[in-house]
PDB file of C-alpha atoms and ligand atoms in Angstrom:
ATOM      1  CA  MET A   1      13.273   1.187  22.546  1.00 61.00           C
ATOM      2  CA  THR A   2       9.591   2.542  22.092  1.00 70.00           C
ATOM      3  CA  GLU A   3       8.745   4.916  19.051  1.00 75.00           C
ATOM      4  CA  THR A   4       8.870   8.031  21.011  1.00 71.00           C
ATOM      5  CA  GLU A   5      12.038   6.910  22.350  1.00 77.00           C
ATOM      6  CA  ILE A   6      14.077   6.843  18.941  1.00 78.00           C
ATOM      7  CA  PRO A   7      15.859  10.183  18.254  1.00 81.00           C
ATOM      8  CA  ASP A   8      14.487  11.778  15.453  1.00 80.00           C
ATOM      9  CA  ASP A   9      17.844  13.229  14.113  1.00 80.00           C
ATOM     10  CA  HIS A  10      18.992   9.478  14.095  1.00 81.00           C
ATOM     11  CA  PRO A  11      20.193   8.923  10.611  1.00 76.00           C
ATOM     12  CA  ARG A  12      17.697   5.951   9.909  1.00 79.00           C
ATOM     13  CA  TYR A  13      14.762   7.226  11.770  1.00 82.00           C
ATOM     14  CA  ALA A  14      12.297   6.313   9.455  1.00 81.00           C
ATOM     15  CA  SER A  15      13.539   2.603   8.581  1.00 84.00           C
ATOM     16  CA  LEU A  16      13.588   2.431  12.647  1.00 87.00           C
ATOM     17  CA  VAL A  17      10.187   4.020  13.223  1.00 87.00           C
ATOM     18  CA  THR A  18       8.948   1.632  10.397  1.00 90.00           C
ATOM     19  CA  ARG A  19      10.290  -1.286  12.233  1.00 92.00           C
ATOM     20  CA  HIS A  20       9.052  -0.604  15.480  1.00 92.00           C
ATOM     21  CA  ARG A  21       5.360  -0.254  13.991  1.00 94.00           C
ATOM     22  CA  ILE A  22       5.686  -3.844  12.342  1.00 95.00           C
ATOM     23  CA  GLU A  23       7.013  -5.347  15.709  1.00 95.00           C
ATOM     24  CA  ALA A  24       4.888  -3.704  17.596  1.00 95.00           C
ATOM     25  CA  GLY A  25       1.986  -4.958  15.029  1.00 96.00           C
ATOM     26  CA  VAL A  26       2.792  -8.479  15.195  1.00 96.00           C
ATOM     27  CA  GLU A  27       2.879  -8.113  19.065  1.00 96.00           C
ATOM     28  CA  GLN A  28      -0.494  -6.521  19.008  1.00 95.00           C
ATOM     29  CA  GLY A  29      -1.766  -9.623  16.570  1.00 95.00           C
ATOM     30  CA  ILE A  30      -2.514  -7.036  13.735  1.00 96.00           C
ATOM     31  CA  THR A  31       0.824  -8.029  11.367  1.00 95.00           C
ATOM     32  CA  SER A  32       1.671 -11.546  10.828  1.00 93.00           C
ATOM     33  CA  LYS A  33       5.116 -13.281  11.116  1.00 92.00           C
ATOM     34  CA  GLN A  34       5.158 -13.569   7.261  1.00 91.00           C
ATOM     35  CA  GLY A  35       4.735  -9.400   7.307  1.00 92.00           C
ATOM     36  CA  LEU A  36       7.897  -9.414   8.755  1.00 93.00           C
ATOM     37  CA  ILE A  37       9.587 -11.137   6.349  1.00 94.00           C
ATOM     38  CA  ALA A  38       7.442  -8.835   3.836  1.00 93.00           C
ATOM     39  CA  GLN A  39       9.010  -5.566   5.598  1.00 94.00           C
ATOM     40  CA  GLY A  40      12.556  -6.923   5.381  1.00 94.00           C
ATOM     41  CA  ARG A  41      12.137  -7.132   1.650  1.00 95.00           C
ATOM     42  CA  GLY A  42      10.472  -4.001   1.217  1.00 95.00           C
ATOM     43  CA  GLU A  43      13.424  -2.233   3.767  1.00 94.00           C
ATOM     44  CA  ALA A  44      16.000  -3.656   1.458  1.00 95.00           C
ATOM     45  CA  PHE A  45      14.600  -2.032  -1.696  1.00 96.00           C
ATOM     46  CA  ASP A  46      13.830   1.234  -0.231  1.00 95.00           C
ATOM     47  CA  TYR A  47      17.772   1.422   0.999  1.00 93.00           C
ATOM     48  CA  LEU A  48      18.653   1.036  -2.889  1.00 94.00           C
ATOM     49  CA  LEU A  49      15.829   3.296  -3.991  1.00 95.00           C
ATOM     50  CA  GLY A  50      17.715   6.033  -1.545  1.00 92.00           C
ATOM     51  CA  GLU A  51      14.622   5.528   0.667  1.00 93.00           C
ATOM     52  CA  ARG A  52      13.120   8.635  -1.387  1.00 94.00           C
ATOM     53  CA  THR A  53       9.733   9.215  -3.791  1.00 97.00           C
ATOM     54  CA  LEU A  54      11.414   9.259  -7.279  1.00 97.00           C
ATOM     55  CA  PRO A  55       9.452  11.742  -9.697  1.00 97.00           C
ATOM     56  CA  SER A  56       8.379   8.845 -11.189  1.00 98.00           C
ATOM     57  CA  ALA A  57       6.527   7.354  -8.089  1.00 98.00           C
ATOM     58  CA  ASP A  58       5.011  11.021  -7.624  1.00 98.00           C
ATOM     59  CA  ALA A  59       3.262  10.850 -10.998  1.00 98.00           C
ATOM     60  CA  ALA A  60       2.100   7.781 -10.193  1.00 98.00           C
ATOM     61  CA  ALA A  61       0.820   8.295  -6.624  1.00 98.00           C
ATOM     62  CA  ARG A  62      -1.253  11.386  -8.800  1.00 98.00           C
ATOM     63  CA  ALA A  63      -1.969   9.188 -11.468  1.00 98.00           C
ATOM     64  CA  ALA A  64      -3.704   6.773  -8.517  1.00 98.00           C
ATOM     65  CA  ALA A  65      -5.283   9.491  -6.887  1.00 98.00           C
ATOM     66  CA  ALA A  66      -7.136  10.553 -10.759  1.00 98.00           C
ATOM     67  CA  THR A  67      -8.151   7.174 -11.181  1.00 98.00           C
ATOM     68  CA  LEU A  68      -9.519   6.971  -7.494  1.00 98.00           C
ATOM     69  CA  LEU A  69     -11.407   9.860  -7.729  1.00 98.00           C
ATOM     70  CA  LEU A  70     -12.833   8.742 -11.053  1.00 98.00           C
ATOM     71  CA  ALA A  71     -14.192   5.599  -9.892  1.00 98.00           C
ATOM     72  CA  ASP A  72     -17.910   4.591  -8.928  1.00 98.00           C
ATOM     73  CA  ARG A  73     -16.983   1.980  -6.387  1.00 98.00           C
ATOM     74  CA  PRO A  74     -13.146   2.480  -5.031  1.00 98.00           C
ATOM     75  CA  VAL A  75     -11.522   0.262  -2.406  1.00 98.00           C
ATOM     76  CA  LEU A  76      -8.620   0.371  -0.042  1.00 98.00           C
ATOM     77  CA  SER A  77      -7.371  -3.070   0.565  1.00 97.00           C
ATOM     78  CA  VAL A  78      -5.755  -3.013   4.432  1.00 97.00           C
ATOM     79  CA  ASN A  79      -3.428  -6.283   5.655  1.00 95.00           C
ATOM     80  CA  GLY A  80      -1.529  -6.343   8.662  1.00 95.00           C
ATOM     81  CA  ASN A  81       1.571  -4.263   7.541  1.00 96.00           C
ATOM     82  CA  VAL A  82      -0.687  -1.504   5.983  1.00 97.00           C
ATOM     83  CA  ALA A  83      -2.686  -1.383   9.348  1.00 97.00           C
ATOM     84  CA  ALA A  84       0.627  -1.509  11.344  1.00 97.00           C
ATOM     85  CA  LEU A  85       2.350   0.917   9.249  1.00 96.00           C
ATOM     86  CA  ALA A  86      -0.223   3.708   7.804  1.00 96.00           C
ATOM     87  CA  PRO A  87      -3.462   3.435   9.494  1.00 97.00           C
ATOM     88  CA  SER A  88      -4.198   7.163   9.761  1.00 97.00           C
ATOM     89  CA  GLU A  89      -2.810   7.718   6.665  1.00 97.00           C
ATOM     90  CA  THR A  90      -5.335   5.006   4.895  1.00 98.00           C
ATOM     91  CA  VAL A  91      -8.155   6.321   6.792  1.00 98.00           C
ATOM     92  CA  GLU A  92      -7.390  10.075   5.280  1.00 98.00           C
ATOM     93  CA  LEU A  93      -6.852   8.215   1.961  1.00 98.00           C
ATOM     94  CA  ALA A  94     -10.464   7.118   2.000  1.00 98.00           C
ATOM     95  CA  GLU A  95     -12.041  10.476   2.742  1.00 98.00           C
ATOM     96  CA  ALA A  96      -9.739  12.280   0.536  1.00 98.00           C
ATOM     97  CA  VAL A  97     -11.387  10.118  -2.574  1.00 98.00           C
ATOM     98  CA  ASP A  98     -14.527   8.454  -1.056  1.00 98.00           C
ATOM     99  CA  ALA A  99     -13.445   5.086  -0.862  1.00 98.00           C
ATOM    100  CA  ASP A 100     -14.321   1.885   1.061  1.00 98.00           C
ATOM    101  CA  ILE A 101     -11.675   0.309   3.200  1.00 98.00           C
ATOM    102  CA  GLU A 102     -11.777  -3.664   3.568  1.00 98.00           C
ATOM    103  CA  VAL A 103      -9.202  -5.820   5.681  1.00 97.00           C
ATOM    104  CA  ASN A 104      -8.080  -8.279   3.494  1.00 94.00           C
ATOM    105  CA  LEU A 105      -5.540 -10.974   4.435  1.00 91.00           C
ATOM    106  CA  PHE A 106      -3.155 -13.217   2.998  1.00 85.00           C
ATOM    107  CA  ASN A 107      -3.100 -15.255   5.732  1.00 78.00           C
ATOM    108  CA  HIS A 108      -6.755 -15.146   6.600  1.00 83.00           C
ATOM    109  CA  THR A 109      -8.241 -15.552  10.325  1.00 88.00           C
ATOM    110  CA  ASP A 110     -11.394 -13.616  11.466  1.00 91.00           C
ATOM    111  CA  GLU A 111      -9.766 -12.744  15.049  1.00 94.00           C
ATOM    112  CA  ARG A 112      -6.643 -10.818  12.846  1.00 95.00           C
ATOM    113  CA  VAL A 113      -9.712  -9.062  10.811  1.00 95.00           C
ATOM    114  CA  ARG A 114     -11.599  -8.027  13.579  1.00 96.00           C
ATOM    115  CA  ARG A 115      -8.275  -6.921  15.083  1.00 97.00           C
ATOM    116  CA  ILE A 116      -7.161  -4.863  12.380  1.00 98.00           C
ATOM    117  CA  ALA A 117     -10.609  -3.201  11.973  1.00 98.00           C
ATOM    118  CA  ASP A 118     -10.700  -2.246  15.349  1.00 97.00           C
ATOM    119  CA  HIS A 119      -7.476  -0.928  14.845  1.00 97.00           C
ATOM    120  CA  LEU A 120      -8.369   0.995  11.956  1.00 98.00           C
ATOM    121  CA  ARG A 121     -11.735   2.387  13.988  1.00 98.00           C
ATOM    122  CA  GLU A 122      -9.130   3.465  16.730  1.00 97.00           C
ATOM    123  CA  HIS A 123      -7.396   5.520  14.027  1.00 97.00           C
ATOM    124  CA  GLY A 124     -10.713   7.355  12.741  1.00 97.00           C
ATOM    125  CA  ALA A 125     -12.181   4.765  10.082  1.00 97.00           C
ATOM    126  CA  ASP A 126     -16.391   4.751  10.149  1.00 95.00           C
ATOM    127  CA  GLU A 127     -16.967   1.486   8.598  1.00 95.00           C
ATOM    128  CA  VAL A 128     -14.528  -0.965   8.023  1.00 98.00           C
ATOM    129  CA  LYS A 129     -15.273  -3.832   5.513  1.00 98.00           C
ATOM    130  CA  GLY A 130     -13.886  -7.462   5.491  1.00 96.00           C
ATOM    131  CA  LEU A 131     -15.715  -9.303   8.245  1.00 94.00           C
ATOM    132  CA  ALA A 132     -18.453 -10.298   5.806  1.00 94.00           C
ATOM    133  CA  GLY A 133     -16.458 -12.691   3.662  1.00 92.00           C
ATOM    134  CA  ASP A 134     -19.434 -13.357   1.501  1.00 94.00           C
ATOM    135  CA  GLY A 135     -17.690 -12.759  -1.885  1.00 95.00           C
ATOM    136  CA  GLU A 136     -14.698 -14.472  -3.505  1.00 94.00           C
ATOM    137  CA  ILE A 137     -12.144 -13.508  -5.998  1.00 94.00           C
ATOM    138  CA  PRO A 138     -12.402 -16.434  -8.556  1.00 94.00           C
ATOM    139  CA  GLY A 139      -8.925 -18.851  -9.107  1.00 90.00           C
ATOM    140  CA  LEU A 140      -8.097 -18.538  -5.747  1.00 90.00           C
ATOM    141  CA  ASP A 141      -8.245 -21.419  -3.078  1.00 86.00           C
ATOM    142  CA  HIS A 142     -10.891 -20.447  -0.851  1.00 81.00           C
ATOM    143  CA  ALA A 143      -8.758 -18.818   2.159  1.00 79.00           C
ATOM    144  CA  ARG A 144      -7.015 -16.216  -0.035  1.00 85.00           C
ATOM    145  CA  GLY A 145     -10.111 -15.750  -2.689  1.00 91.00           C
ATOM    146  CA  VAL A 146     -12.403 -14.475   0.447  1.00 92.00           C
ATOM    147  CA  VAL A 147     -13.885 -11.046   0.226  1.00 94.00           C
ATOM    148  CA  ASP A 148     -16.829  -8.945   0.833  1.00 96.00           C
ATOM    149  CA  ALA A 149     -19.451  -8.972  -1.948  1.00 97.00           C
ATOM    150  CA  ASP A 150     -20.509  -5.406  -1.537  1.00 97.00           C
ATOM    151  CA  GLY A 151     -16.371  -4.617  -1.355  1.00 97.00           C
ATOM    152  CA  ILE A 152     -13.667  -5.548  -2.916  1.00 97.00           C
ATOM    153  CA  GLU A 153     -15.953  -8.292  -5.188  1.00 97.00           C
ATOM    154  CA  ALA A 154     -18.067  -5.247  -6.465  1.00 97.00           C
ATOM    155  CA  ALA A 155     -15.597  -2.828  -6.689  1.00 98.00           C
ATOM    156  CA  ASP A 156     -14.240  -1.196 -10.073  1.00 98.00           C
ATOM    157  CA  VAL A 157     -11.017   0.107  -8.741  1.00 98.00           C
ATOM    158  CA  VAL A 158      -8.612  -1.253  -5.753  1.00 98.00           C
ATOM    159  CA  VAL A 159      -5.583  -0.073  -4.109  1.00 98.00           C
ATOM    160  CA  VAL A 160      -3.676  -3.207  -3.044  1.00 96.00           C
ATOM    161  CA  PRO A 161      -0.128  -2.131  -1.004  1.00 93.00           C
ATOM    162  CA  LEU A 162       2.305  -4.996  -0.670  1.00 88.00           C
ATOM    163  CA  GLU A 163       0.020  -7.621  -2.397  1.00 85.00           C
ATOM    164  CA  ASP A 164       1.098 -11.139  -3.562  1.00 85.00           C
ATOM    165  CA  GLY A 165       1.505 -11.573  -7.204  1.00 90.00           C
ATOM    166  CA  ASP A 166      -1.233 -14.293  -7.351  1.00 90.00           C
ATOM    167  CA  ARG A 167      -3.891 -12.334  -5.993  1.00 91.00           C
ATOM    168  CA  ALA A 168      -2.917  -9.063  -7.816  1.00 93.00           C
ATOM    169  CA  ALA A 169      -3.533 -11.122 -11.158  1.00 94.00           C
ATOM    170  CA  ALA A 170      -6.790 -12.816  -9.761  1.00 95.00           C
ATOM    171  CA  LEU A 171      -8.074  -9.168  -9.401  1.00 95.00           C
ATOM    172  CA  ALA A 172      -6.880  -8.046 -12.516  1.00 95.00           C
ATOM    173  CA  ALA A 173      -8.876 -11.205 -14.183  1.00 95.00           C
ATOM    174  CA  MET A 174     -11.926  -9.869 -12.561  1.00 96.00           C
ATOM    175  CA  GLY A 175     -11.576  -6.629 -14.747  1.00 96.00           C
ATOM    176  CA  LYS A 176     -10.657  -4.640 -11.682  1.00 97.00           C
ATOM    177  CA  THR A 177      -8.457  -1.360 -12.149  1.00 98.00           C
ATOM    178  CA  GLU A 178      -5.196  -2.126  -9.997  1.00 98.00           C
ATOM    179  CA  ILE A 179      -3.334   0.237  -7.833  1.00 98.00           C
ATOM    180  CA  VAL A 180      -0.408  -1.390  -6.578  1.00 98.00           C
ATOM    181  CA  ILE A 181       2.222   0.152  -3.600  1.00 98.00           C
ATOM    182  CA  ASP A 182       5.373  -2.024  -3.746  1.00 97.00           C
ATOM    183  CA  LEU A 183       8.838  -1.224  -3.247  1.00 97.00           C
ATOM    184  CA  ASN A 184      10.063  -3.767  -5.777  1.00 97.00           C
ATOM    185  CA  PRO A 185       9.771  -2.785  -9.283  1.00 97.00           C
ATOM    186  CA  GLY A 186      10.538  -6.494 -10.207  1.00 96.00           C
ATOM    187  CA  SER A 187       7.626  -7.956  -8.418  1.00 96.00           C
ATOM    188  CA  ARG A 188       4.839  -9.478 -10.243  1.00 95.00           C
ATOM    189  CA  SER A 189       1.810  -7.485  -8.476  1.00 96.00           C
ATOM    190  CA  PRO A 190       3.134  -3.910  -9.328  1.00 97.00           C
ATOM    191  CA  ARG A 191       3.959  -5.442 -13.118  1.00 96.00           C
ATOM    192  CA  THR A 192       0.098  -6.687 -12.928  1.00 96.00           C
ATOM    193  CA  ALA A 193      -0.964  -3.032 -12.122  1.00 97.00           C
ATOM    194  CA  ASP A 194      -2.471  -0.310 -13.870  1.00 98.00           C
ATOM    195  CA  VAL A 195      -0.948   1.829 -11.662  1.00 98.00           C
ATOM    196  CA  PRO A 196       2.393   0.594 -10.103  1.00 98.00           C
ATOM    197  CA  ILE A 197       3.423   3.202  -7.494  1.00 98.00           C
ATOM    198  CA  ILE A 198       7.368   1.886  -6.394  1.00 98.00           C
ATOM    199  CA  ASP A 199       7.569   4.011  -3.069  1.00 98.00           C
ATOM    200  CA  ASN A 200       7.406   3.135   0.556  1.00 96.00           C
ATOM    201  CA  LEU A 201       3.526   2.842   1.516  1.00 95.00           C
ATOM    202  CA  LEU A 202       4.497   5.297   4.355  1.00 95.00           C
ATOM    203  CA  ARG A 203       5.227   8.052   1.795  1.00 96.00           C
ATOM    204  CA  ALA A 204       2.866   6.721  -0.911  1.00 98.00           C
ATOM    205  CA  VAL A 205      -0.437   6.634   1.130  1.00 98.00           C
ATOM    206  CA  PRO A 206      -0.200  10.564   2.188  1.00 98.00           C
ATOM    207  CA  ASN A 207       1.311  11.521  -1.063  1.00 98.00           C
ATOM    208  CA  MET A 208      -1.672  10.069  -2.853  1.00 98.00           C
ATOM    209  CA  ALA A 209      -4.055  12.203  -0.142  1.00 98.00           C
ATOM    210  CA  ALA A 210      -2.270  15.247  -0.994  1.00 98.00           C
ATOM    211  CA  HIS A 211      -2.753  14.601  -4.489  1.00 98.00           C
ATOM    212  CA  ALA A 212      -6.870  13.802  -4.250  1.00 98.00           C
ATOM    213  CA  ARG A 213      -7.031  16.807  -2.407  1.00 98.00           C
ATOM    214  CA  ASP A 214      -4.908  18.780  -4.929  1.00 98.00           C
ATOM    215  CA  LEU A 215      -7.246  17.679  -7.496  1.00 98.00           C
ATOM    216  CA  ALA A 216     -10.633  17.657  -5.525  1.00 97.00           C
ATOM    217  CA  ASP A 217     -11.977  20.257  -8.315  1.00 98.00           C
ATOM    218  CA  ALA A 218     -10.534  18.600 -11.658  1.00 98.00           C
ATOM    219  CA  THR A 219     -13.427  18.098 -13.913  1.00 98.00           C
ATOM    220  CA  PRO A 220     -13.588  14.390 -15.154  1.00 98.00           C
ATOM    221  CA  ALA A 221     -11.447  15.053 -18.346  1.00 98.00           C
ATOM    222  CA  GLU A 222      -8.985  16.976 -16.437  1.00 98.00           C
ATOM    223  CA  LEU A 223      -8.332  13.603 -14.215  1.00 98.00           C
ATOM    224  CA  GLU A 224      -8.780  11.386 -17.356  1.00 98.00           C
ATOM    225  CA  ARG A 225      -5.741  13.195 -18.858  1.00 98.00           C
ATOM    226  CA  VAL A 226      -3.426  12.690 -15.661  1.00 98.00           C
ATOM    227  CA  VAL A 227      -4.463   9.177 -15.867  1.00 98.00           C
ATOM    228  CA  ASP A 228      -3.717   8.814 -19.865  1.00 98.00           C
ATOM    229  CA  GLU A 229      -0.430  10.798 -19.358  1.00 98.00           C
ATOM    230  CA  PHE A 230       0.741   8.198 -16.548  1.00 98.00           C
ATOM    231  CA  ASP A 231       2.765   5.318 -18.458  1.00 98.00           C
ATOM    232  CA  ALA A 232       3.539   2.628 -16.045  1.00 98.00           C
ATOM    233  CA  ASP A 233       5.911   0.593 -17.953  1.00 98.00           C
ATOM    234  CA  ALA A 234       8.379   3.561 -17.882  1.00 98.00           C
ATOM    235  CA  ALA A 235       7.449   4.163 -14.294  1.00 98.00           C
ATOM    236  CA  LEU A 236       8.573   0.879 -13.468  1.00 98.00           C
ATOM    237  CA  ASP A 237      11.600   0.953 -15.522  1.00 98.00           C
ATOM    238  CA  ASP A 238      12.637   4.176 -13.881  1.00 97.00           C
ATOM    239  CA  ALA A 239      12.646   2.498 -10.895  1.00 97.00           C
ATOM    240  CA  GLU A 240      14.666  -0.124 -11.734  1.00 97.00           C
ATOM    241  CA  ALA A 241      17.137   2.066 -13.600  1.00 97.00           C
ATOM    242  CA  ALA A 242      16.970   4.050 -10.131  1.00 96.00           C
ATOM    243  CA  ILE A 243      18.401   0.776  -8.253  1.00 95.00           C
ATOM    244  CA  ARG A 244      20.631  -0.346 -10.916  1.00 94.00           C
ATOM    245  CA  GLU A 245      22.419   3.004 -10.997  1.00 91.00           C
ATOM    246  CA  GLY A 246      22.262   4.319  -7.825  1.00 82.00           C
ATOM    247  CA  SER A 247      25.102   4.972  -5.257  1.00 73.00           C
ATOM    248  CA  PHE A 248      25.138   3.740  -2.056  1.00 66.00           C
ATOM    249  CA  ALA A 249      26.273   6.604  -0.592  1.00 56.00           C
ATOM    250  CA  ASP A 250      23.202   8.254  -1.782  1.00 49.00           C
ATOM    251  CA  GLY A 251      20.883   6.362   0.491  1.00 45.00           C
ATOM    252  CA  ASP A 252      23.501   5.306   2.997  1.00 46.00           C
ATOM    253  CA  ASP A 253      23.439   6.592   6.584  1.00 44.00           C
ATOM    254  CA  GLU A 254      25.296  10.013   5.984  1.00 38.00           C
TER     255      GLU A 254
HETATM  256  P1  LIG B   1       5.018 -11.269  -5.862  1.00 93.35           P
HETATM  257  O1  LIG B   1       4.429 -12.335  -5.751  1.00 93.35           O
HETATM  258  O2  LIG B   1       4.425  -9.797  -6.621  1.00 93.35           O
HETATM  259  O3  LIG B   1       6.679 -11.621  -6.420  1.00 93.35           O
HETATM  260  P2  LIG B   1       6.657 -11.035  -3.430  1.00 93.35           P
HETATM  261  O4  LIG B   1       6.739 -12.377  -3.807  1.00 93.35           O
HETATM  262  O5  LIG B   1       7.686  -9.624  -3.817  1.00 93.35           O
HETATM  263  O6  LIG B   1       5.477 -10.612  -4.230  1.00 93.35           O
HETATM  264  P3  LIG B   1       5.942 -10.807  -0.516  1.00 93.35           P
HETATM  265  O7  LIG B   1       7.297 -11.605  -0.392  1.00 93.35           O
HETATM  266  O8  LIG B   1       5.244 -10.709  -0.220  1.00 93.35           O
HETATM  267  O9  LIG B   1       5.768 -10.548  -2.029  1.00 93.35           O
HETATM  268  O10 LIG B   1       6.779  -9.214  -0.238  1.00 93.35           O
HETATM  269  C1  LIG B   1       6.221  -8.131  -0.147  1.00 93.35           C
HETATM  270  C2  LIG B   1       6.152  -7.397  -0.750  1.00 93.35           C
HETATM  271  O11 LIG B   1       6.176  -5.783  -0.515  1.00 93.35           O
HETATM  272  C3  LIG B   1       8.005  -7.038  -1.328  1.00 93.35           C
HETATM  273  O12 LIG B   1       7.594  -6.832  -2.907  1.00 93.35           O
HETATM  274  C4  LIG B   1       7.941  -5.791  -0.833  1.00 93.35           C
HETATM  275  O13 LIG B   1       9.340  -4.731  -1.580  1.00 93.35           O
HETATM  276  C5  LIG B   1       7.192  -4.987  -0.445  1.00 93.35           C
HETATM  277  N1  LIG B   1       6.978  -4.384   0.683  1.00 93.35           N
HETATM  278  C6  LIG B   1       7.507  -4.571   1.905  1.00 93.35           C
HETATM  279  N2  LIG B   1       7.223  -3.293   2.909  1.00 93.35           N
HETATM  280  C7  LIG B   1       6.845  -2.232   1.980  1.00 93.35           C
HETATM  281  C8  LIG B   1       6.523  -0.958   2.157  1.00 93.35           C
HETATM  282  N3  LIG B   1       6.469  -0.587   3.901  1.00 93.35           N
HETATM  283  N4  LIG B   1       6.076  -0.186   1.279  1.00 93.35           N
HETATM  284  C9  LIG B   1       6.225  -0.732  -0.202  1.00 93.35           C
HETATM  285  N5  LIG B   1       6.368  -1.974  -0.388  1.00 93.35           N
HETATM  286  C10 LIG B   1       6.538  -2.836   0.807  1.00 93.35           C
END
């Protein structure tokens, strides 16, 4: 079944489209096979969350937008799952907050970075970083720590969707302000983040862009207030409570 053949009144439409995009990403050499496993984990958590954006995740997306608008050198990190699932949405977010886009892969190969960069350009990106590989994240072995010197290495704020815990911790140790999108509130990366967004990246990325557009005329003091009012621990607790207390019927195929 292709994406256009999935009937849009199917009760699991969003989930089927997501699976299809990841599968297509693997076929195009954009997404790694491990990306399929990450997708499966994410889908399970999304099901438990009721496949919706919690109010606490919406507040996180707004705080993330304000953080990005206040940043001097914001960078959106893109891996194979992000590129397959939300390429246009990522480009639109980068435009809304004036951020760079950098391809940054856990299983790095130049070939896959190039394919992802091409894919992002096909979806409207001008410049895509990640191929220079002349910088590093200290504390990780070379293959996992390679970044661009004028990209993630020099960034003050980084958005890392679906990041693995070690790299999230190493980026935090570099002093970066980190925005993590992840559906699992118990995963180490959102627990390391300054702003954890416990939501599906397919919903979170456009939501951040919408908040950024809404906040475009806000003063720095107003943006600071949005950031200060956000409580990361409370947002993680809220998502965990929603999973523990949720009823299967709410997120089921009705
Ligand atoms: P950590 O080392 O931080 O504990 P992990 O081992 O949980 O990370 P992976 O096994 O690589 O990390 O799993 C990828 C993560 O990405 C999972 O936490 C999963 O919930 C999340 N994820 C997968 N797909 C999506 C998606 N579409 N939107 C948001 N999060 C997702």
